[in-house]
Coordinates of C-alpha atoms in Angstrom, one line a residue:
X1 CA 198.7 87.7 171.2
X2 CA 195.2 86.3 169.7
X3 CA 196.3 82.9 171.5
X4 CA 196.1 84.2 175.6
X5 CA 193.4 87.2 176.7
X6 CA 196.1 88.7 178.9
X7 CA 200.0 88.7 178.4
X8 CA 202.5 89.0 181.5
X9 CA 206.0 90.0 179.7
X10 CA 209.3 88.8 181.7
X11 CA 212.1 89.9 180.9
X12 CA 215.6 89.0 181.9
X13 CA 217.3 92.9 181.6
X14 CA 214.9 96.0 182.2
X15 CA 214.1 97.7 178.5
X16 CA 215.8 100.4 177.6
X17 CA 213.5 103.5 177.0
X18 CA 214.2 102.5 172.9
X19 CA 213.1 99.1 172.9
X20 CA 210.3 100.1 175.7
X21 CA 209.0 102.7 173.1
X22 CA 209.5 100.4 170.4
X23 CA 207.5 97.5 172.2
X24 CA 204.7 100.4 173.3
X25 CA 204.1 101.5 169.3
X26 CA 203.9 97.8 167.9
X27 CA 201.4 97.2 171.1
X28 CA 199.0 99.9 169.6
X29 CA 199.7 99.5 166.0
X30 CA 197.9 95.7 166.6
X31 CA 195.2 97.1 169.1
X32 CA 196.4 94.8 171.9
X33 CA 197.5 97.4 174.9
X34 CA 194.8 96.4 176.7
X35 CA 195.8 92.8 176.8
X36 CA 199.4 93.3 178.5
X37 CA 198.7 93.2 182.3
X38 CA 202.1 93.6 183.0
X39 CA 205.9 93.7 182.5
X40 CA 208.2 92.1 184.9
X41 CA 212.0 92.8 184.6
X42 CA 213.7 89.7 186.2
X43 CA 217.1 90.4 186.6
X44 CA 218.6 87.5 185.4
X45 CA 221.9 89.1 183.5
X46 CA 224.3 86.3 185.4
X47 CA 224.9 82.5 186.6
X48 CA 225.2 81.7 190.6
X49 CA 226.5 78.3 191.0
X50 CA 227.3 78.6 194.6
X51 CA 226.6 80.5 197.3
X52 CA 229.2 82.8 197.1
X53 CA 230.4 82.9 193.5
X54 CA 228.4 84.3 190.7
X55 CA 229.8 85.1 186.7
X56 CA 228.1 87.6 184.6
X57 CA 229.2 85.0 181.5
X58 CA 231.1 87.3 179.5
X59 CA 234.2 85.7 178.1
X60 CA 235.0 88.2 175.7
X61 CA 234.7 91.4 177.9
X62 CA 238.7 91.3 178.9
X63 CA 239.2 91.5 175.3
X64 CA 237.0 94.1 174.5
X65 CA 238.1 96.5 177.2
X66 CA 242.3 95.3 176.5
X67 CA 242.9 94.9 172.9
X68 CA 244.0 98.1 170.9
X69 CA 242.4 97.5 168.2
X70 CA 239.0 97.7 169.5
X71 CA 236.6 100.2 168.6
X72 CA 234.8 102.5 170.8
X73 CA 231.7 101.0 170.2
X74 CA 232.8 97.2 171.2
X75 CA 234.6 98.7 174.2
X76 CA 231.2 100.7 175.3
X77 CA 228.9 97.7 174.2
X78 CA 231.4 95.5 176.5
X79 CA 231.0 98.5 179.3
X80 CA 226.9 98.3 179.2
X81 CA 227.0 94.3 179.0
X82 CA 228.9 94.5 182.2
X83 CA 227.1 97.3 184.1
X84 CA 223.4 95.6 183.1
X85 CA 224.9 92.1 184.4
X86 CA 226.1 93.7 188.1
X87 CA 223.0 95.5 188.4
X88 CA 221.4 92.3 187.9
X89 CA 223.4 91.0 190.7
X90 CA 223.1 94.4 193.2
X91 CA 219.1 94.4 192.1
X92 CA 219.0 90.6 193.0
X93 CA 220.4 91.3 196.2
X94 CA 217.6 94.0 196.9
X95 CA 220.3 96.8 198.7
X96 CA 222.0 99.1 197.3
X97 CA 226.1 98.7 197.7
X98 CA 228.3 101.0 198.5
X99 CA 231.1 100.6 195.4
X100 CA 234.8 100.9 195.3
X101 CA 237.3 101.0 192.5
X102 CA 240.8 101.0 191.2
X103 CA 241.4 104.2 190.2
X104 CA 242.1 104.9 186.4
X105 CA 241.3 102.1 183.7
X106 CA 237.9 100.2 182.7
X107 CA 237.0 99.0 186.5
X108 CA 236.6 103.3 187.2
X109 CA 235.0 103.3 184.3
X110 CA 232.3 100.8 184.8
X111 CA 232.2 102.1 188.8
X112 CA 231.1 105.7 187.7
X113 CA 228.8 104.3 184.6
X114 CA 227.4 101.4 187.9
X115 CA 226.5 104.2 190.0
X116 CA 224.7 106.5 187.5
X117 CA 222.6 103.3 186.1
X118 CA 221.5 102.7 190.3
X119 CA 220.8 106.3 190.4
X120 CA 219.0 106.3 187.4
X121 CA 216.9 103.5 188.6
X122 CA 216.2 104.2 191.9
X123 CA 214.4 107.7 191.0
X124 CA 211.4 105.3 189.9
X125 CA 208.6 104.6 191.9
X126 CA 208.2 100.9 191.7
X127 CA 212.0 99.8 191.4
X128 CA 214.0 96.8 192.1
X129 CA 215.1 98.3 195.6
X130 CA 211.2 98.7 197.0
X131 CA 210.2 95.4 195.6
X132 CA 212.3 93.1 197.1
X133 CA 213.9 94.5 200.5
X134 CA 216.9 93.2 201.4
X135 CA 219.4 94.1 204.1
X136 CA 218.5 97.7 206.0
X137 CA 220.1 100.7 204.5
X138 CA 222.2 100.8 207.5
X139 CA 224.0 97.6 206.5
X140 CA 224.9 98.2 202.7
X141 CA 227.3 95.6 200.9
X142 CA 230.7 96.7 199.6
X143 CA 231.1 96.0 195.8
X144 CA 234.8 96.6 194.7
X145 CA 235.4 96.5 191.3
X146 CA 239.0 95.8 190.3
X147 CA 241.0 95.4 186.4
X148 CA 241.4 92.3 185.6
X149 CA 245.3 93.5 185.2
X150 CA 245.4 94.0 188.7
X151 CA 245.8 90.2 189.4
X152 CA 246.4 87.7 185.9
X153 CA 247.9 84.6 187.4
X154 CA 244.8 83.4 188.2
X155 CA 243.5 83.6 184.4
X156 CA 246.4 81.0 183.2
X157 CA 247.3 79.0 186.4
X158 CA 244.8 77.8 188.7
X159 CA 246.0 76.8 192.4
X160 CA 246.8 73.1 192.8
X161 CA 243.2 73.0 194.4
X162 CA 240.1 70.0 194.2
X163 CA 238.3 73.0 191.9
X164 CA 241.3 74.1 190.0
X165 CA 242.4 70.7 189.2
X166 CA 239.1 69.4 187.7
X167 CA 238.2 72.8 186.1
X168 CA 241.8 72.8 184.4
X169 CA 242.0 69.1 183.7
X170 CA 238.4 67.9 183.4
X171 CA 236.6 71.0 181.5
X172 CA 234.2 71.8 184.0
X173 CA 231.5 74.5 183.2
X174 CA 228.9 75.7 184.2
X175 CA 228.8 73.3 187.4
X176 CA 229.1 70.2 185.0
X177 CA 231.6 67.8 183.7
X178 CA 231.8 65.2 181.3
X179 CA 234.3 62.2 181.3
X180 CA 235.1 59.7 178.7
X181 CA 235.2 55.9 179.1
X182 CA 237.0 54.0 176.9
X183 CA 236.9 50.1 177.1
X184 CA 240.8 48.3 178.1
X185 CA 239.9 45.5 175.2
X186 CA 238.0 47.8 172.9
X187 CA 239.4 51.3 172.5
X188 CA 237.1 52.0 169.4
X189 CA 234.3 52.3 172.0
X190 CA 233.9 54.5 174.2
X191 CA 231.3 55.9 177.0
X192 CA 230.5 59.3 178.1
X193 CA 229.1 60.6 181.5
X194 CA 228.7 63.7 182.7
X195 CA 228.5 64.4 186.7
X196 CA 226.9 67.7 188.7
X197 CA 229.2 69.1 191.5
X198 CA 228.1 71.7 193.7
X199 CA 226.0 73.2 196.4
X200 CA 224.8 69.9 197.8
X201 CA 227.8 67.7 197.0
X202 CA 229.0 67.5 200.6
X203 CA 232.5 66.3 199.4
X204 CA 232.6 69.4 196.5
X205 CA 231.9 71.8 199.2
X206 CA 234.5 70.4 202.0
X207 CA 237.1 69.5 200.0
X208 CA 237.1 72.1 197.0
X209 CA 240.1 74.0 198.5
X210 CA 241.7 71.8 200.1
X211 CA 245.3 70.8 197.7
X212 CA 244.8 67.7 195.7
X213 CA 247.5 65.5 197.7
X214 CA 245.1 66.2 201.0
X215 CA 241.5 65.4 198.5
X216 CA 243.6 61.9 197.3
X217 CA 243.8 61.1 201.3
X218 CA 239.9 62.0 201.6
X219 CA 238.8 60.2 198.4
X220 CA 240.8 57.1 200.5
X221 CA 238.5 57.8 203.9
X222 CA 235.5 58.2 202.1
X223 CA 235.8 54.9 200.0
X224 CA 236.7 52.9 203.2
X225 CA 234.0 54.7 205.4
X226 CA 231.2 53.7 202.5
X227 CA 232.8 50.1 203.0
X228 CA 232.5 50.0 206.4
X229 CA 228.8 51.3 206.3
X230 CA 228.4 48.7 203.6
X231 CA 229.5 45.9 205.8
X232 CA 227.2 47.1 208.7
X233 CA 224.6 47.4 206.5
X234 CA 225.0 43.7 204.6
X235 CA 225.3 42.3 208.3
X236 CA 222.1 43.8 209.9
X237 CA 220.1 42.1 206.6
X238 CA 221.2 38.9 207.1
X239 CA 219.4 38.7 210.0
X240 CA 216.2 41.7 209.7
X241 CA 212.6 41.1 209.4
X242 CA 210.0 43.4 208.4
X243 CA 209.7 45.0 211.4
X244 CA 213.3 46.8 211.2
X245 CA 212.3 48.0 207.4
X246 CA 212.1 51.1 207.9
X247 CA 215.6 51.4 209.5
X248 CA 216.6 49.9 206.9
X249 CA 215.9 52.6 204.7
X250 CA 217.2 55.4 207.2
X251 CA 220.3 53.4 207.1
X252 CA 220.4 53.6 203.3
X253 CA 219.4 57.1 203.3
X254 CA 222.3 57.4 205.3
X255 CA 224.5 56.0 203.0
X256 CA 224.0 57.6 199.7
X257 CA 223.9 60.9 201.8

């Protein structure tokens, strides 16, 4: 800290009382308490990449809390990964849920471990909950927590959906994928180039459920629609002077839109 007079610490999980003692001793041990204003936890234990679909990214968790051969300590560090991500979420939120559960396996489990963490919490003064107010305590969200056994076809067959089709078939992750051109009279070279889809791709958003067969028909009214505007556009140029310039530029706008 001899760079910066005053330190602000983020952090994207709260401390546990281990590491915050740990981080407290090495603090005094260099004579630099008084430089930390303050520490901020951020709650930042999971991805949103739309509005109403969030992943804590952890792939290996169904493993952890499935496979036999586990040991208690994987299957409790998989436990705490999960309850720190959802608090993240709930925390994020800024209400308090009420929370449902399968009875009997891991999704109990985690319910009952959930609720002591949000008790835990909210018996400090300054916690995530007074902070940043969200919805009135009279309209708490439902969280229902269900094993992933309750429901595995969706883990090895998507629906014949827009998103299932390009997550299965064109690798998509994390809102982003990647597709490689190969040249007809050269196959030895080869292009890549990745696209975005997401909140703010109008066709991502209207068409993502919507069964390929029906998203092949829309692909077709969009391309002849973006002709059409095209044409319009091509025609009213021939003929514009600077006057109509700024239409013009609404009109493109428009288009790319």
């Amino acid at each position: 800290m001899g760079t910066y007079d005053i330190a602000h610490l983020n952090f994207c999980l709260p401390l546990s009382n281990h590491f915050m003692q740990e981080l407290a001793s090495g603090l005094t041990k260099n004579n630099c308490m008084g430089r930390l204003a303050k520490l901020y936890d951020q709650n930042l234990a999971f991805v949103s990449l739309e509005k109403d679909l969030f992943s804590l990214m952890l792939p290996k968790s169904y493993v952890a809390l499935n496979d036999p051969s586990s040991k208690d300590s994987e299957i409790e560090k998989a436990i705490n990964d999960i309850i720190e991500g959802l608090f993240c979420v709930i925390a994020t939120w800024g209400a308090v849920p009420v929370i449902r559960c399968q009875r009997g396996g891991a999704a109990e489990h985690v319910a009952r471990a959930l609720d002591g963490y949000v008790r835990k919490h909210l018996e400090q003064r300054n916690n995530a909950f007074t902070q940043n107010r969200g919805p009135s305590s009279f309209n708490r969200p439902l969280l229902v927590l269900f094993d992933r056994n309750f429901d595995l076809t969706p883990q090895i067959q998507h629906a014949w959906s827009y998103h299932g089709m390009v997550h299965d078939v064109l690798g998509l992750k994390l809102g982003r994928t990647s597709i490689t051109n190969t040249e007809p009279n050269s196959p030895s070279s080869s292009s890549k180039k990745s696209y975005d889809v997401g909140p703010g791709d109008f066709f991502w958003e209207e068409n993502g459920r919507k069964p390929f067969p029906k998203v092949a028909e829309e692909v077709e009214e969009q391309l002849n629609k973006y002709k059409g505007d095209m044409a319009a556009i091509n025609a009213h140029t021939a003929g514009a002077d600077l006057e109509e310039d700024d239409q013009l530029q609404a009109n493109t706008k428009s288009l790319m839109n």
